[in-house]
mmCIF file of C-alpha atoms in Angstrom:
data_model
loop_
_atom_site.group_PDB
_atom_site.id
_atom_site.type_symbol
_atom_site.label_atom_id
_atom_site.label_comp_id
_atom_site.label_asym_id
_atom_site.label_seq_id
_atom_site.Cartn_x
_atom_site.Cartn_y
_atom_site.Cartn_z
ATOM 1 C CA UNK A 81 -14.590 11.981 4.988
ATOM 2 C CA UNK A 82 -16.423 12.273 8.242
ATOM 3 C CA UNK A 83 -16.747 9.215 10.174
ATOM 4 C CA UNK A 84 -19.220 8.253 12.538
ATOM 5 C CA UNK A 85 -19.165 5.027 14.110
ATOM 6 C CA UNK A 86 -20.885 3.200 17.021
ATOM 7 C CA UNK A 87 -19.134 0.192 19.354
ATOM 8 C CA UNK A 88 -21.477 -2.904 18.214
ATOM 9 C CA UNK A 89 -23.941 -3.627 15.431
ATOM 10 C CA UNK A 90 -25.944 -5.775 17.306
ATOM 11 C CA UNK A 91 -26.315 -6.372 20.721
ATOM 12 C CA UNK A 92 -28.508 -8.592 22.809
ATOM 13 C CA UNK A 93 -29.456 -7.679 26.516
ATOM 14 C CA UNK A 94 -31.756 -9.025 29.488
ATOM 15 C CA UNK A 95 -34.415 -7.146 30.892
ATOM 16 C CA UNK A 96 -32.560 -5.095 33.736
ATOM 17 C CA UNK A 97 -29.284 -4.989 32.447
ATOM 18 C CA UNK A 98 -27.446 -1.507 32.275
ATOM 19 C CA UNK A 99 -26.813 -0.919 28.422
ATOM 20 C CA UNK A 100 -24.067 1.869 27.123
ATOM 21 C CA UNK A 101 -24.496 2.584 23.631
ATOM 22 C CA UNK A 102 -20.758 4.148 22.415
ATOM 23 C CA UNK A 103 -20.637 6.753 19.508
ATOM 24 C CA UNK A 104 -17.522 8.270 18.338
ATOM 25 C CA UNK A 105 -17.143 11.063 15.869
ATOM 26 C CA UNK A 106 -13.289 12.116 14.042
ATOM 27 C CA UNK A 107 -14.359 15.979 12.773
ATOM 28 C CA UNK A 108 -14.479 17.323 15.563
ATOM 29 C CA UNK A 109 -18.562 18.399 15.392
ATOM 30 C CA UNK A 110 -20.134 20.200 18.326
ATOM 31 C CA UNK A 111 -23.394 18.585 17.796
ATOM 32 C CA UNK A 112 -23.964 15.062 18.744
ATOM 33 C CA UNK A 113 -27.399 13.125 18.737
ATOM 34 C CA UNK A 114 -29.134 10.000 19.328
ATOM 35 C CA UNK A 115 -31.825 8.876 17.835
ATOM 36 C CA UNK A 116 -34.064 5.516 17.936
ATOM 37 C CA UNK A 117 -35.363 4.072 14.231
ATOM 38 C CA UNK A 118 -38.935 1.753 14.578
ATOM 39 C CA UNK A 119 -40.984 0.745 11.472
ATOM 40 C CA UNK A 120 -43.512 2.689 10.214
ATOM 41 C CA UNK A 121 -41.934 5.960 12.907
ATOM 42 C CA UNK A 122 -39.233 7.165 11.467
ATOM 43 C CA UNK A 123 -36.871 8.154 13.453
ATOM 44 C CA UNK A 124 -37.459 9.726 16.952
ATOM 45 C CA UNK A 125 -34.457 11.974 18.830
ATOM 46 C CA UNK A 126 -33.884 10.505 22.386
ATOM 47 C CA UNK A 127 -30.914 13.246 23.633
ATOM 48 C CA UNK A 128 -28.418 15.720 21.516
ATOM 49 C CA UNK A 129 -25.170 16.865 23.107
ATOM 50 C CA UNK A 130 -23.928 20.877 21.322
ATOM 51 C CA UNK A 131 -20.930 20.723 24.028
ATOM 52 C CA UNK A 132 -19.277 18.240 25.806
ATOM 53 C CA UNK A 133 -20.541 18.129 29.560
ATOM 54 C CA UNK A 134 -24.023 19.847 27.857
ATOM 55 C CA UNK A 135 -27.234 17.816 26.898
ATOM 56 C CA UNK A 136 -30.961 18.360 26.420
ATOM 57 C CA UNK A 137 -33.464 16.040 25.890
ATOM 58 C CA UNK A 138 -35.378 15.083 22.799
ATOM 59 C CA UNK A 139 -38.975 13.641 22.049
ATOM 60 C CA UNK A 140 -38.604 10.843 23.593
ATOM 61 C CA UNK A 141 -35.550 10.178 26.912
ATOM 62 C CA UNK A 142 -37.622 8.697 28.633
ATOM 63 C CA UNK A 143 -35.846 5.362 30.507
ATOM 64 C CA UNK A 144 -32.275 6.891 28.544
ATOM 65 C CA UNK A 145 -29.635 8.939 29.837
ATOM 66 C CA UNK A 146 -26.592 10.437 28.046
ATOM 67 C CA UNK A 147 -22.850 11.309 28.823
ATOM 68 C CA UNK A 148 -20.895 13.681 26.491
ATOM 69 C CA UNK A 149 -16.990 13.370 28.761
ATOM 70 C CA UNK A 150 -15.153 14.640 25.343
ATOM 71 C CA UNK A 151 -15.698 16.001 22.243
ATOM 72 C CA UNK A 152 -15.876 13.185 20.095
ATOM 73 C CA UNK A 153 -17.793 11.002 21.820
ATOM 74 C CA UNK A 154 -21.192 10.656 23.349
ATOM 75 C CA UNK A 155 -22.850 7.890 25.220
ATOM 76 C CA UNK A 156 -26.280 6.722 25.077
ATOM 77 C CA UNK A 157 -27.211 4.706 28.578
ATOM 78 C CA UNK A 158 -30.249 2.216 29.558
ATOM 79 C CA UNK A 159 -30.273 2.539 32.505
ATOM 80 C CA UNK A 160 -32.554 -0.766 32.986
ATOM 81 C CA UNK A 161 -33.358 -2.280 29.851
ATOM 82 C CA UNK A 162 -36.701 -2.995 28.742
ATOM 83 C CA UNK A 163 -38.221 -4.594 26.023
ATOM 84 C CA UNK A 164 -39.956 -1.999 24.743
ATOM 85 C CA UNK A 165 -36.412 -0.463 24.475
ATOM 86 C CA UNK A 166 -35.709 -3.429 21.295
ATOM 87 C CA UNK A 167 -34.575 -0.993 18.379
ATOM 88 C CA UNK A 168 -32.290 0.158 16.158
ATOM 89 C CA UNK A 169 -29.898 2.828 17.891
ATOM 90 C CA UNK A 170 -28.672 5.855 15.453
ATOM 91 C CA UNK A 171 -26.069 8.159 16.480
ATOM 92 C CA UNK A 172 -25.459 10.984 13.925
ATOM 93 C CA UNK A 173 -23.238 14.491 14.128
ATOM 94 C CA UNK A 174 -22.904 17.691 12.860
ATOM 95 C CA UNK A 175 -20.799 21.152 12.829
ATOM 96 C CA UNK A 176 -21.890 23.750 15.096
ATOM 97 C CA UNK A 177 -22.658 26.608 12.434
ATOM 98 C CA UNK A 178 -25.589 28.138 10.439
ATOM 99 C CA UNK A 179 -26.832 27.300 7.442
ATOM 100 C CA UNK A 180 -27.900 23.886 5.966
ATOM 101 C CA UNK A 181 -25.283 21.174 7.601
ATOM 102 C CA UNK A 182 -26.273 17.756 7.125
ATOM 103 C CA UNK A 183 -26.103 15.341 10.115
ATOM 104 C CA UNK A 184 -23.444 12.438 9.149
ATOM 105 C CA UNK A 185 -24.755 9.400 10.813
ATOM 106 C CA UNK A 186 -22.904 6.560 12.349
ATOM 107 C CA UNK A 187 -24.110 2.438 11.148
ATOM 108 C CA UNK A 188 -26.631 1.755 14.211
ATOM 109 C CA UNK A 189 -26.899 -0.847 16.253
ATOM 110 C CA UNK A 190 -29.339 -3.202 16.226
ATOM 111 C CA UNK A 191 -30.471 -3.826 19.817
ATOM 112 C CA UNK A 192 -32.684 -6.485 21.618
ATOM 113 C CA UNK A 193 -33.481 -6.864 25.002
ATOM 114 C CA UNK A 194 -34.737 -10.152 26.201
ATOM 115 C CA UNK B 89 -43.826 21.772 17.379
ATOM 116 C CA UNK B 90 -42.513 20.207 13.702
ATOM 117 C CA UNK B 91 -44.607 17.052 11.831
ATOM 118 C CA UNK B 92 -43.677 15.515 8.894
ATOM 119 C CA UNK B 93 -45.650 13.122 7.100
ATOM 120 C CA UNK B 94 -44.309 10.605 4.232
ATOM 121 C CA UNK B 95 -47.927 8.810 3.263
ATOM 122 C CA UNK B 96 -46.040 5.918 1.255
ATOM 123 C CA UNK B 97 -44.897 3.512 3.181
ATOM 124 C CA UNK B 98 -43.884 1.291 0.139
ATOM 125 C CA UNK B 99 -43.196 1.970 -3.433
ATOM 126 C CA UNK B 100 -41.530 0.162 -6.544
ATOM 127 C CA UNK B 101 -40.355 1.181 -9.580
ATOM 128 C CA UNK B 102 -38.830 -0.314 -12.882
ATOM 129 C CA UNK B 103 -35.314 0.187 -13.560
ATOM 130 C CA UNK B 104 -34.260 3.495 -15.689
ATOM 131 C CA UNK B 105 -38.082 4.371 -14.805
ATOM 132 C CA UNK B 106 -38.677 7.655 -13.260
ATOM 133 C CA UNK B 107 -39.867 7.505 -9.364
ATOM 134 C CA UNK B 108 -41.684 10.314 -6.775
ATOM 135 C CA UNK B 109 -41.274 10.040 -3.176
ATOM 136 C CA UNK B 110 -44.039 12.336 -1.668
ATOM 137 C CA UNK B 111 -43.607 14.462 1.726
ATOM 138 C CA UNK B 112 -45.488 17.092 3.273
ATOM 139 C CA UNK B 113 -44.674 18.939 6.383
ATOM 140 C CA UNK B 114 -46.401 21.098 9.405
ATOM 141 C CA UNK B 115 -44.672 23.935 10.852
ATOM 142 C CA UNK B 116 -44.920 27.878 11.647
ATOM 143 C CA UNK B 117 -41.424 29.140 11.005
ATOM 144 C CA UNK B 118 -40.909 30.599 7.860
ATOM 145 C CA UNK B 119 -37.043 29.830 7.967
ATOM 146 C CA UNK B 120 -36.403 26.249 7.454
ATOM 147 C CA UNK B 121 -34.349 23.353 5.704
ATOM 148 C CA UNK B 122 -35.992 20.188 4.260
ATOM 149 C CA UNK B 123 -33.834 17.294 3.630
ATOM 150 C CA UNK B 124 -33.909 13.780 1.616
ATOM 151 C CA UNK B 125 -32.092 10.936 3.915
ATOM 152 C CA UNK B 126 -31.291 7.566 2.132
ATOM 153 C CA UNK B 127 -30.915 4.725 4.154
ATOM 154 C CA UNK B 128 -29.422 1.865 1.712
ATOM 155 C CA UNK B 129 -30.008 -1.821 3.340
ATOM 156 C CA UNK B 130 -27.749 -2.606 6.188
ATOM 157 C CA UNK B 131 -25.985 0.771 5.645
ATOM 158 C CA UNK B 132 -25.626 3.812 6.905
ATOM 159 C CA UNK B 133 -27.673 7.104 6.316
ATOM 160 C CA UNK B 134 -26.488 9.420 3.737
ATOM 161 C CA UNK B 135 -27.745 12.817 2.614
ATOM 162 C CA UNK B 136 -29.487 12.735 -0.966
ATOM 163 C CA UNK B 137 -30.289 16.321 -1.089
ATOM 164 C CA UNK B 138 -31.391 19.483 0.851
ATOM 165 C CA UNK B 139 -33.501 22.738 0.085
ATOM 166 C CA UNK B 140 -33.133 25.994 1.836
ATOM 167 C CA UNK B 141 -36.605 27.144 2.436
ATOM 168 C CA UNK B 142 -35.985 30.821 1.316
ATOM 169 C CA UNK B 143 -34.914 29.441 -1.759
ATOM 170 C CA UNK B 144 -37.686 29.290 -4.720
ATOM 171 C CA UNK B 145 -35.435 27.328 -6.936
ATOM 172 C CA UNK B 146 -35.778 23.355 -6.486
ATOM 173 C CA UNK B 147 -32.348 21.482 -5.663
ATOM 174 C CA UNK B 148 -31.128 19.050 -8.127
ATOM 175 C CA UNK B 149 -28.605 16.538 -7.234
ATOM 176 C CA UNK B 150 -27.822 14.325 -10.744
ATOM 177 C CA UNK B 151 -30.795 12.368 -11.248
ATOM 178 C CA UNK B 152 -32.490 13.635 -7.795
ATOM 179 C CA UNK B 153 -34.460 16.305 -7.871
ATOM 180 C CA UNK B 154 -36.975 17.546 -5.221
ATOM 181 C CA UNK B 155 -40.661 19.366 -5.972
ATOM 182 C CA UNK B 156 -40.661 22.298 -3.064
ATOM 183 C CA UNK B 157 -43.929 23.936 -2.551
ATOM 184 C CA UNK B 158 -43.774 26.389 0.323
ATOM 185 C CA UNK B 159 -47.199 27.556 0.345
ATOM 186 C CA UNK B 160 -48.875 24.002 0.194
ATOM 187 C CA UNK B 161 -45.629 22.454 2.542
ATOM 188 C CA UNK B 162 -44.557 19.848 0.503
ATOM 189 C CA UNK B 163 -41.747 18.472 -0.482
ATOM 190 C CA UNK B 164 -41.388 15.788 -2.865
ATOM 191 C CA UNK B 165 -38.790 13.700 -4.186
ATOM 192 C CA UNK B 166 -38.094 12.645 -7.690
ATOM 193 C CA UNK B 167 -35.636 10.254 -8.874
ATOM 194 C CA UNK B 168 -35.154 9.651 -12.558
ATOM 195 C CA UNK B 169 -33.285 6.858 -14.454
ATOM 196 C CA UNK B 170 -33.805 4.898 -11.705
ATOM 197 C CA UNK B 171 -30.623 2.460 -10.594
ATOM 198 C CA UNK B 172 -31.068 -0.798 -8.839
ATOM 199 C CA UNK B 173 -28.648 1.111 -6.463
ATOM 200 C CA UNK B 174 -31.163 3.136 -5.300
ATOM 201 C CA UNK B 175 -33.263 0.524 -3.689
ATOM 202 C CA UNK B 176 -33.520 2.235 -0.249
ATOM 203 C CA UNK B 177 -35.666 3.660 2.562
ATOM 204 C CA UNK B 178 -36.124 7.153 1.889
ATOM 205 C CA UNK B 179 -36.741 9.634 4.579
ATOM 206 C CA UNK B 180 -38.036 13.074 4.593
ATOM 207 C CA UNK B 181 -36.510 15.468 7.243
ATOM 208 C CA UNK B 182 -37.156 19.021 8.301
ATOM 209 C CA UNK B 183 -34.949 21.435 10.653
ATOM 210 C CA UNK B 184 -35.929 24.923 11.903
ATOM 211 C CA UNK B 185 -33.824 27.768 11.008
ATOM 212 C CA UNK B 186 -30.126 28.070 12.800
ATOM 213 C CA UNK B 187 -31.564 28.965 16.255
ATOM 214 C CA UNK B 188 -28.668 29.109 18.920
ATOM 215 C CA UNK B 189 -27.353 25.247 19.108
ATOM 216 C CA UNK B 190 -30.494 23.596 18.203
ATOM 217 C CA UNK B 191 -29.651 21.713 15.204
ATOM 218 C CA UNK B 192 -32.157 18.568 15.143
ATOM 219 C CA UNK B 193 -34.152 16.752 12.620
ATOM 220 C CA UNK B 194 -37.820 15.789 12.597
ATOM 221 C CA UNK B 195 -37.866 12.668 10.410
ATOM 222 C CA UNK B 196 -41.057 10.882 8.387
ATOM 223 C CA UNK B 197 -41.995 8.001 8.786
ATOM 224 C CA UNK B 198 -39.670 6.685 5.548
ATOM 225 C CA UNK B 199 -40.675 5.014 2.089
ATOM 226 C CA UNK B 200 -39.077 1.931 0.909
ATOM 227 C CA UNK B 201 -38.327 2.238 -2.287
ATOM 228 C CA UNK B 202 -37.646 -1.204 -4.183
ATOM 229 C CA UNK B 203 -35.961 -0.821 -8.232
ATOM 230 C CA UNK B 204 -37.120 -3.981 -9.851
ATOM 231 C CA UNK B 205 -34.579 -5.011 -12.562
#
């Protein structure tokens, strides 16, 4: 089975603080993504990764930054923490190929910044 | 640019009832994929079902089934037999045609579904 998982659940941070947001992947999938999850918005892409070192930005990267070092793992970064930035984090995957391939998604984690 | 639209923010349904989950969706391409994301509480995301847009035959999945009409861009949901299990939120997502690397979902805005035993 793939797995997806992300370094915390839930996290709590002050205003200011420098927040890194860890997502690993194990099946070796080109595409990496993160995305932010807000009642009543769905959820919005912030930054996908197809290739480590590469990265474009999504609908909304604003105040977020991204680092893709290996393959299997890619790094979502506040850079300074706002409140407005309280959400819950998903990171998801998938194969670089055509067709249909569903995007395996890791647990989230549940962030608020005080 | 993509929009999808899920106009039910909340629904319930009895258990072993049959349920629809309604989604319509904006977009110019003509080669797409439409996909059902279930979102159980506190867990992670898992696929329910997908649809190839070139495809006229609806999906099935067991007791999942969707309702895909091109023309009139919808794309709806039906679960039947509903299980207590499937007490979720629901999401709606669409993704262009393979197109180089580009590979991301546009989500709706979710339904939570609630089976009442």
């Amino acid at each position: 089975d793939v797995k997806v998982t992300q370094s915390s659940r839930y996290l709590v941070k002050r205003t200011g603080e420098k927040v890194f947001l860890e997502c690993v992947q194990d099946m070796d999938h080109e595409n990496m993504f993160w995305y932010r999850q807000d009642p009543g918005l769905g959820l919005r892409l912030i930054y996908f990764s197809y290739d480590v070192k590469m990265k474009e930005k999504g609908d909304i990267p604003e105040g977020y930054s991204v680092s893709r070092e290996k393959k299997e793992r890619f790094s979502l970064i506040l850079e300074s923490a706002s409140t407005n930035q309280t959400s819950m984090y998903l990171c998801a995957s998938t194969p670089l190929q055509t067709g249909s391939s569903e995007q395996y998604f890791g647990p989230g984690t549940r962030l608020t910044v005080t | 640019a993509q929009t999808v639209t899920q106009s039910q923010p909340e629904m319930s349904v009895q258990e072993a009832e049959t349920v629809t989950l309604s989604c319509t969706y904006d977009t110019s391409e003509n080669n797409y994929y439409l996909f059902w994301y279930k979102q159980p509480p506190s867990r992670q995301m898992i696929l329910v079902i997908r649809q190839e847009a070139y495809k006229q035959q609806n999906a099935t999945e067991n007791r999942f089934s969707v309702n895909f009409q091109k023309a009139a861009k919808s794309f709806s949901l039906k679960i039947s037999d509903s299980q207590l299990g499937d007490t979720a939120m629901y999401f709606c997502a669409f993704m262009k045609g393979f197109s180089g690397s580009a590979r991301q979902l546009t989500f709706g805005s979710g339904t939570q579904l609630t089976v009442l035993p």
